[in-house]
mmCIF file of C-alpha atoms and ligand atoms in Angstrom:
data_model
loop_
_atom_site.group_PDB
_atom_site.id
_atom_site.type_symbol
_atom_site.label_atom_id
_atom_site.label_comp_id
_atom_site.label_asym_id
_atom_site.label_seq_id
_atom_site.Cartn_x
_atom_site.Cartn_y
_atom_site.Cartn_z
ATOM 1 C CA UNK A 1 13.182 72.685 -13.027
ATOM 2 C CA UNK A 2 16.128 73.806 -10.913
ATOM 3 C CA UNK A 3 16.390 72.136 -7.826
ATOM 4 C CA UNK A 4 15.019 74.895 -5.151
ATOM 5 C CA UNK A 5 11.847 75.125 -7.502
ATOM 6 C CA UNK A 6 11.271 71.424 -7.356
ATOM 7 C CA UNK A 7 12.301 71.361 -3.602
ATOM 8 C CA UNK A 8 9.825 74.003 -2.940
ATOM 9 C CA UNK A 9 6.900 72.339 -4.945
ATOM 10 C CA UNK A 10 7.790 68.812 -2.745
ATOM 11 C CA UNK A 11 7.381 70.938 0.588
ATOM 12 C CA UNK A 12 4.094 72.106 -0.132
ATOM 13 C CA UNK A 13 2.573 68.837 -1.220
ATOM 14 C CA UNK A 14 3.984 67.262 1.695
ATOM 15 C CA UNK A 15 2.455 69.980 3.926
ATOM 16 C CA UNK A 16 -0.699 69.501 2.125
ATOM 17 C CA UNK A 17 -0.869 65.782 2.944
ATOM 18 C CA UNK A 18 0.206 66.720 6.787
ATOM 19 C CA UNK A 19 -3.043 68.998 6.224
ATOM 20 C CA UNK A 20 -5.221 66.111 5.574
ATOM 21 C CA UNK A 21 -4.491 64.421 8.906
ATOM 22 C CA UNK A 22 -6.615 64.835 12.347
ATOM 23 C CA UNK A 23 -3.588 63.104 14.048
ATOM 24 C CA UNK A 24 -0.573 61.763 13.611
ATOM 25 C CA UNK A 25 -0.431 58.335 15.651
ATOM 26 C CA UNK A 26 3.220 56.781 15.239
ATOM 27 C CA UNK A 27 6.384 59.090 14.193
ATOM 28 C CA UNK A 28 8.962 57.751 11.907
ATOM 29 C CA UNK A 29 11.031 57.452 15.152
ATOM 30 C CA UNK A 30 8.359 55.404 16.711
ATOM 31 C CA UNK A 31 8.142 52.910 13.449
ATOM 32 C CA UNK A 32 11.700 52.239 13.574
ATOM 33 C CA UNK A 33 11.858 51.116 17.023
ATOM 34 C CA UNK A 34 8.605 48.603 16.201
ATOM 35 C CA UNK A 35 10.257 47.468 12.877
ATOM 36 C CA UNK A 36 13.275 46.645 14.969
ATOM 37 C CA UNK A 37 11.300 44.478 17.320
ATOM 38 C CA UNK A 38 9.493 42.404 14.603
ATOM 39 C CA UNK A 39 12.903 41.737 12.846
ATOM 40 C CA UNK A 40 13.908 40.392 16.272
ATOM 41 C CA UNK A 41 10.839 38.201 16.552
ATOM 42 C CA UNK A 42 11.387 37.227 12.885
ATOM 43 C CA UNK A 43 14.995 36.055 13.435
ATOM 44 C CA UNK A 44 14.198 34.114 16.825
ATOM 45 C CA UNK A 45 11.406 32.410 14.500
ATOM 46 C CA UNK A 46 13.143 31.218 11.858
ATOM 47 C CA UNK A 47 16.329 30.812 13.515
ATOM 48 C CA UNK A 48 16.559 26.945 13.070
ATOM 49 C CA UNK A 49 14.641 27.098 10.051
ATOM 50 C CA UNK A 50 16.118 24.318 7.559
ATOM 51 C CA UNK A 51 15.696 26.587 4.601
ATOM 52 C CA UNK A 52 15.128 29.985 3.537
ATOM 53 C CA UNK A 53 11.822 31.420 4.208
ATOM 54 C CA UNK A 54 10.002 33.447 1.492
ATOM 55 C CA UNK A 55 9.223 37.139 2.603
ATOM 56 C CA UNK A 56 6.186 38.360 0.620
ATOM 57 C CA UNK A 57 5.573 41.734 0.491
ATOM 58 C CA UNK A 58 2.002 42.385 -0.201
ATOM 59 C CA UNK A 59 1.932 45.349 -2.387
ATOM 60 C CA UNK A 60 1.144 48.316 -2.774
ATOM 61 C CA UNK A 61 0.680 49.047 1.196
ATOM 62 C CA UNK A 62 3.791 47.331 2.976
ATOM 63 C CA UNK A 63 6.264 48.351 0.628
ATOM 64 C CA UNK A 64 8.251 50.684 2.906
ATOM 65 C CA UNK A 65 7.234 48.550 6.026
ATOM 66 C CA UNK A 66 8.644 45.335 4.360
ATOM 67 C CA UNK A 67 12.120 46.959 3.011
ATOM 68 C CA UNK A 68 13.046 48.231 6.197
ATOM 69 C CA UNK A 69 12.094 44.775 8.129
ATOM 70 C CA UNK A 70 13.768 42.588 6.097
ATOM 71 C CA UNK A 71 17.046 44.843 6.260
ATOM 72 C CA UNK A 72 16.731 44.658 10.024
ATOM 73 C CA UNK A 73 16.599 40.926 9.907
ATOM 74 C CA UNK A 74 19.753 38.699 10.231
ATOM 75 C CA UNK A 75 18.132 35.733 9.118
ATOM 76 C CA UNK A 76 18.501 35.338 5.004
ATOM 77 C CA UNK A 77 15.231 35.426 3.550
ATOM 78 C CA UNK A 78 14.245 35.496 0.064
ATOM 79 C CA UNK A 79 11.935 38.299 -1.229
ATOM 80 C CA UNK A 80 8.726 38.391 -3.261
ATOM 81 C CA UNK A 81 6.130 40.296 -4.332
ATOM 82 C CA UNK A 82 2.222 40.198 -4.548
ATOM 83 C CA UNK A 83 0.036 43.176 -5.429
ATOM 84 C CA UNK A 84 -3.599 42.286 -3.963
ATOM 85 C CA UNK A 85 -6.567 45.103 -4.363
ATOM 86 C CA UNK A 86 -9.220 44.798 -1.994
ATOM 87 C CA UNK A 87 -10.941 48.182 -1.317
ATOM 88 C CA UNK A 88 -10.996 49.584 -5.195
ATOM 89 C CA UNK A 89 -10.627 53.146 -4.343
ATOM 90 C CA UNK A 90 -13.082 53.105 -0.867
ATOM 91 C CA UNK A 91 -12.104 52.919 2.670
ATOM 92 C CA UNK A 92 -14.347 49.392 3.143
ATOM 93 C CA UNK A 93 -12.859 46.043 1.893
ATOM 94 C CA UNK A 94 -14.862 44.685 -0.655
ATOM 95 C CA UNK A 95 -14.305 41.121 0.926
ATOM 96 C CA UNK A 96 -12.825 39.316 -1.881
ATOM 97 C CA UNK A 97 -9.156 39.441 -2.638
ATOM 98 C CA UNK A 98 -7.806 40.003 -6.323
ATOM 99 C CA UNK A 99 -4.680 38.974 -7.394
ATOM 100 C CA UNK A 100 -3.661 42.029 -9.483
ATOM 101 C CA UNK A 101 0.231 40.722 -9.596
ATOM 102 C CA UNK A 102 1.469 36.910 -8.538
ATOM 103 C CA UNK A 103 4.372 36.002 -6.814
ATOM 104 C CA UNK A 104 7.294 34.724 -8.946
ATOM 105 C CA UNK A 105 8.416 31.666 -6.527
ATOM 106 C CA UNK A 106 6.307 28.454 -5.805
ATOM 107 C CA UNK A 107 5.576 28.255 -2.145
ATOM 108 C CA UNK A 108 5.324 24.729 -2.257
ATOM 109 C CA UNK A 109 7.151 23.150 0.686
ATOM 110 C CA UNK A 110 8.469 26.363 2.007
ATOM 111 C CA UNK A 111 8.169 28.700 5.103
ATOM 112 C CA UNK A 112 6.302 31.812 4.329
ATOM 113 C CA UNK A 113 5.828 35.300 5.851
ATOM 114 C CA UNK A 114 3.483 37.503 4.471
ATOM 115 C CA UNK A 115 4.292 41.081 5.386
ATOM 116 C CA UNK A 116 0.953 42.784 5.654
ATOM 117 C CA UNK A 117 0.427 46.605 6.151
ATOM 118 C CA UNK A 118 -3.070 46.601 8.086
ATOM 119 C CA UNK A 119 -5.158 43.449 9.141
ATOM 120 C CA UNK A 120 -8.614 44.991 9.177
ATOM 121 C CA UNK A 121 -11.763 42.643 8.430
ATOM 122 C CA UNK A 122 -9.135 39.930 8.182
ATOM 123 C CA UNK A 123 -10.340 39.157 4.905
ATOM 124 C CA UNK A 124 -7.527 39.930 2.747
ATOM 125 C CA UNK A 125 -5.297 37.800 5.196
ATOM 126 C CA UNK A 126 -7.812 35.115 5.608
ATOM 127 C CA UNK A 127 -7.874 34.700 1.880
ATOM 128 C CA UNK A 128 -4.106 34.987 1.067
ATOM 129 C CA UNK A 129 -3.350 32.026 3.938
ATOM 130 C CA UNK A 130 -5.847 29.815 1.982
ATOM 131 C CA UNK A 131 -4.490 30.575 -1.076
ATOM 132 C CA UNK A 132 -0.698 29.853 0.032
ATOM 133 C CA UNK A 133 -1.572 26.721 2.055
ATOM 134 C CA UNK A 134 -3.515 25.448 -1.394
ATOM 135 C CA UNK A 135 -0.627 26.091 -3.206
ATOM 136 C CA UNK A 136 1.723 23.982 -0.659
ATOM 137 C CA UNK A 137 3.254 26.221 1.604
ATOM 138 C CA UNK A 138 4.829 24.399 4.731
ATOM 139 C CA UNK A 139 3.975 27.433 7.209
ATOM 140 C CA UNK A 140 2.716 30.660 6.998
ATOM 141 C CA UNK A 141 3.130 33.573 9.366
ATOM 142 C CA UNK A 142 2.183 37.015 8.992
ATOM 143 C CA UNK A 143 3.798 40.362 10.597
ATOM 144 C CA UNK A 144 1.634 43.214 10.347
ATOM 145 C CA UNK A 145 2.508 46.559 10.480
ATOM 146 C CA UNK A 146 -1.066 47.514 11.918
ATOM 147 C CA UNK A 147 -3.953 46.080 13.416
ATOM 148 C CA UNK A 148 -7.536 47.069 13.831
ATOM 149 C CA UNK A 149 -9.122 44.358 16.279
ATOM 150 C CA UNK A 150 -12.256 46.003 16.865
ATOM 151 C CA UNK A 151 -13.334 45.517 12.658
ATOM 152 C CA UNK A 152 -12.332 42.045 12.467
ATOM 153 C CA UNK A 153 -14.935 39.689 10.383
ATOM 154 C CA UNK A 154 -13.070 36.747 10.485
ATOM 155 C CA UNK A 155 -11.138 34.586 12.781
ATOM 156 C CA UNK A 156 -7.482 35.305 11.597
ATOM 157 C CA UNK A 157 -4.810 37.122 13.326
ATOM 158 C CA UNK A 158 -1.213 38.576 12.695
ATOM 159 C CA UNK A 159 1.220 36.290 14.342
ATOM 160 C CA UNK A 160 3.002 39.508 15.077
ATOM 161 C CA UNK A 161 1.414 42.998 14.741
ATOM 162 C CA UNK A 162 3.765 46.238 15.161
ATOM 163 C CA UNK A 163 0.533 48.469 16.309
ATOM 164 C CA UNK A 164 -3.083 47.950 17.344
ATOM 165 C CA UNK A 165 -5.288 50.816 16.298
ATOM 166 C CA UNK A 166 -9.003 51.734 16.869
ATOM 167 C CA UNK A 167 -11.807 52.037 14.248
ATOM 168 C CA UNK A 168 -10.183 54.694 12.661
ATOM 169 C CA UNK A 169 -8.827 55.011 8.583
ATOM 170 C CA UNK A 170 -4.855 55.699 8.901
ATOM 171 C CA UNK A 171 -2.727 56.434 6.392
ATOM 172 C CA UNK A 172 1.122 57.068 5.628
ATOM 173 C CA UNK A 173 4.428 55.069 5.986
ATOM 174 C CA UNK A 174 2.537 52.894 2.851
ATOM 175 C CA UNK A 175 -0.962 53.320 3.591
ATOM 176 C CA UNK A 176 -3.320 55.012 0.971
ATOM 177 C CA UNK A 177 -6.557 56.635 0.846
ATOM 178 C CA UNK A 178 -7.262 56.509 -3.002
ATOM 179 C CA UNK A 179 -3.659 55.969 -3.920
ATOM 180 C CA UNK A 180 -2.607 59.360 -1.595
ATOM 181 C CA UNK A 181 -0.238 59.548 1.585
ATOM 182 C CA UNK A 182 1.855 56.539 0.754
ATOM 183 C CA UNK A 183 5.084 58.428 0.817
ATOM 184 C CA UNK A 184 4.112 60.062 4.488
ATOM 185 C CA UNK A 185 6.786 59.208 6.796
ATOM 186 C CA UNK A 186 4.430 58.668 10.071
ATOM 187 C CA UNK A 187 1.238 57.130 10.130
ATOM 188 C CA UNK A 188 -1.617 59.838 11.019
ATOM 189 C CA UNK A 189 -5.370 59.323 11.139
ATOM 190 C CA UNK A 190 -7.146 60.842 8.294
ATOM 191 C CA UNK A 191 -9.671 63.540 8.369
ATOM 192 C CA UNK A 192 -13.308 62.280 7.944
ATOM 193 C CA UNK A 193 -13.884 65.239 5.930
ATOM 194 C CA UNK A 194 -11.443 64.012 3.025
ATOM 195 C CA UNK A 195 -13.160 60.842 2.366
ATOM 196 C CA UNK A 196 -17.240 61.514 3.440
HETATM 197 P P1 IMP B 1 -9.121 43.610 5.479
HETATM 198 O O1 IMP B 1 -9.094 42.471 4.128
HETATM 199 O O2 IMP B 1 -10.366 44.217 5.889
HETATM 200 O O3 IMP B 1 -8.117 43.260 6.594
HETATM 201 O O4 IMP B 1 -8.454 44.854 4.873
HETATM 202 C C1 IMP B 1 -6.675 44.706 4.341
HETATM 203 C C2 IMP B 1 -6.289 45.928 3.780
HETATM 204 O O5 IMP B 1 -7.248 46.950 3.621
HETATM 205 C C3 IMP B 1 -5.182 46.501 4.222
HETATM 206 O O6 IMP B 1 -4.360 45.667 3.301
HETATM 207 C C4 IMP B 1 -5.186 47.910 3.784
HETATM 208 O O7 IMP B 1 -4.752 47.569 2.330
HETATM 209 C C5 IMP B 1 -6.485 48.258 3.500
HETATM 210 N N1 IMP B 1 -7.134 49.024 4.892
HETATM 211 C C6 IMP B 1 -7.490 48.465 5.964
HETATM 212 N N2 IMP B 1 -7.653 49.606 6.452
HETATM 213 C C7 IMP B 1 -6.839 50.540 6.274
HETATM 214 C C8 IMP B 1 -6.770 51.956 6.815
HETATM 215 O O8 IMP B 1 -7.116 52.298 8.027
HETATM 216 N N3 IMP B 1 -5.878 52.617 5.868
HETATM 217 C C9 IMP B 1 -5.289 52.384 5.043
HETATM 218 N N4 IMP B 1 -5.678 50.984 4.255
HETATM 219 C C10 IMP B 1 -6.168 50.359 4.875
HETATM 220 MG MG1 MG B 2 -3.163 45.755 2.459
#
């Protein structure tokens, strides 16, 4: 496809995604600023770590957050990836975590940093923490891009959160609805009519 046609097609698709947003909550610039804050917090926390922490990207939602965050850190970290599915194609957590792709590294005796997109009911994070400790992790900390405290059903919380949001469904910067909107560079609230 000629480049101009391709660029036009991409632009149309991007515009369609924006049309599905009720409002933009956080711009790419807002996100970059918060990522820097999270990286500084992690650098401080692990400055005296005896061994390299293992940074776990919880796919797919935290993919961009993870990449930006670890690159903003000065502390050396080992990277690993895990795919967890908890929602199917809906907007409500099914309550159980399903490991689609497991970590390649052992967490035994390691300081583990979970990098999550959003903590909603908290069930995913609770399940993941339980799993990592059962595998012998020395410590587990969680950095979340977003937090929805009003929807919490467990007593777990992220140790560091970049944004706190209300009871609304957000998409963009990795967050999806039915696998769409992940590649929006900003975070916005999805219009009700898209999923009702
Ligand atoms: P929890 O188990 O209810 O805390 O849900 C955690 C997962 O649900 C997150 O990692 C997201 O993948 C997904 N999720 C929760 N709220 C939203 C949202 O507003 N937008 C997109 N995904 C969400
Ligand atoms: Mg997630």
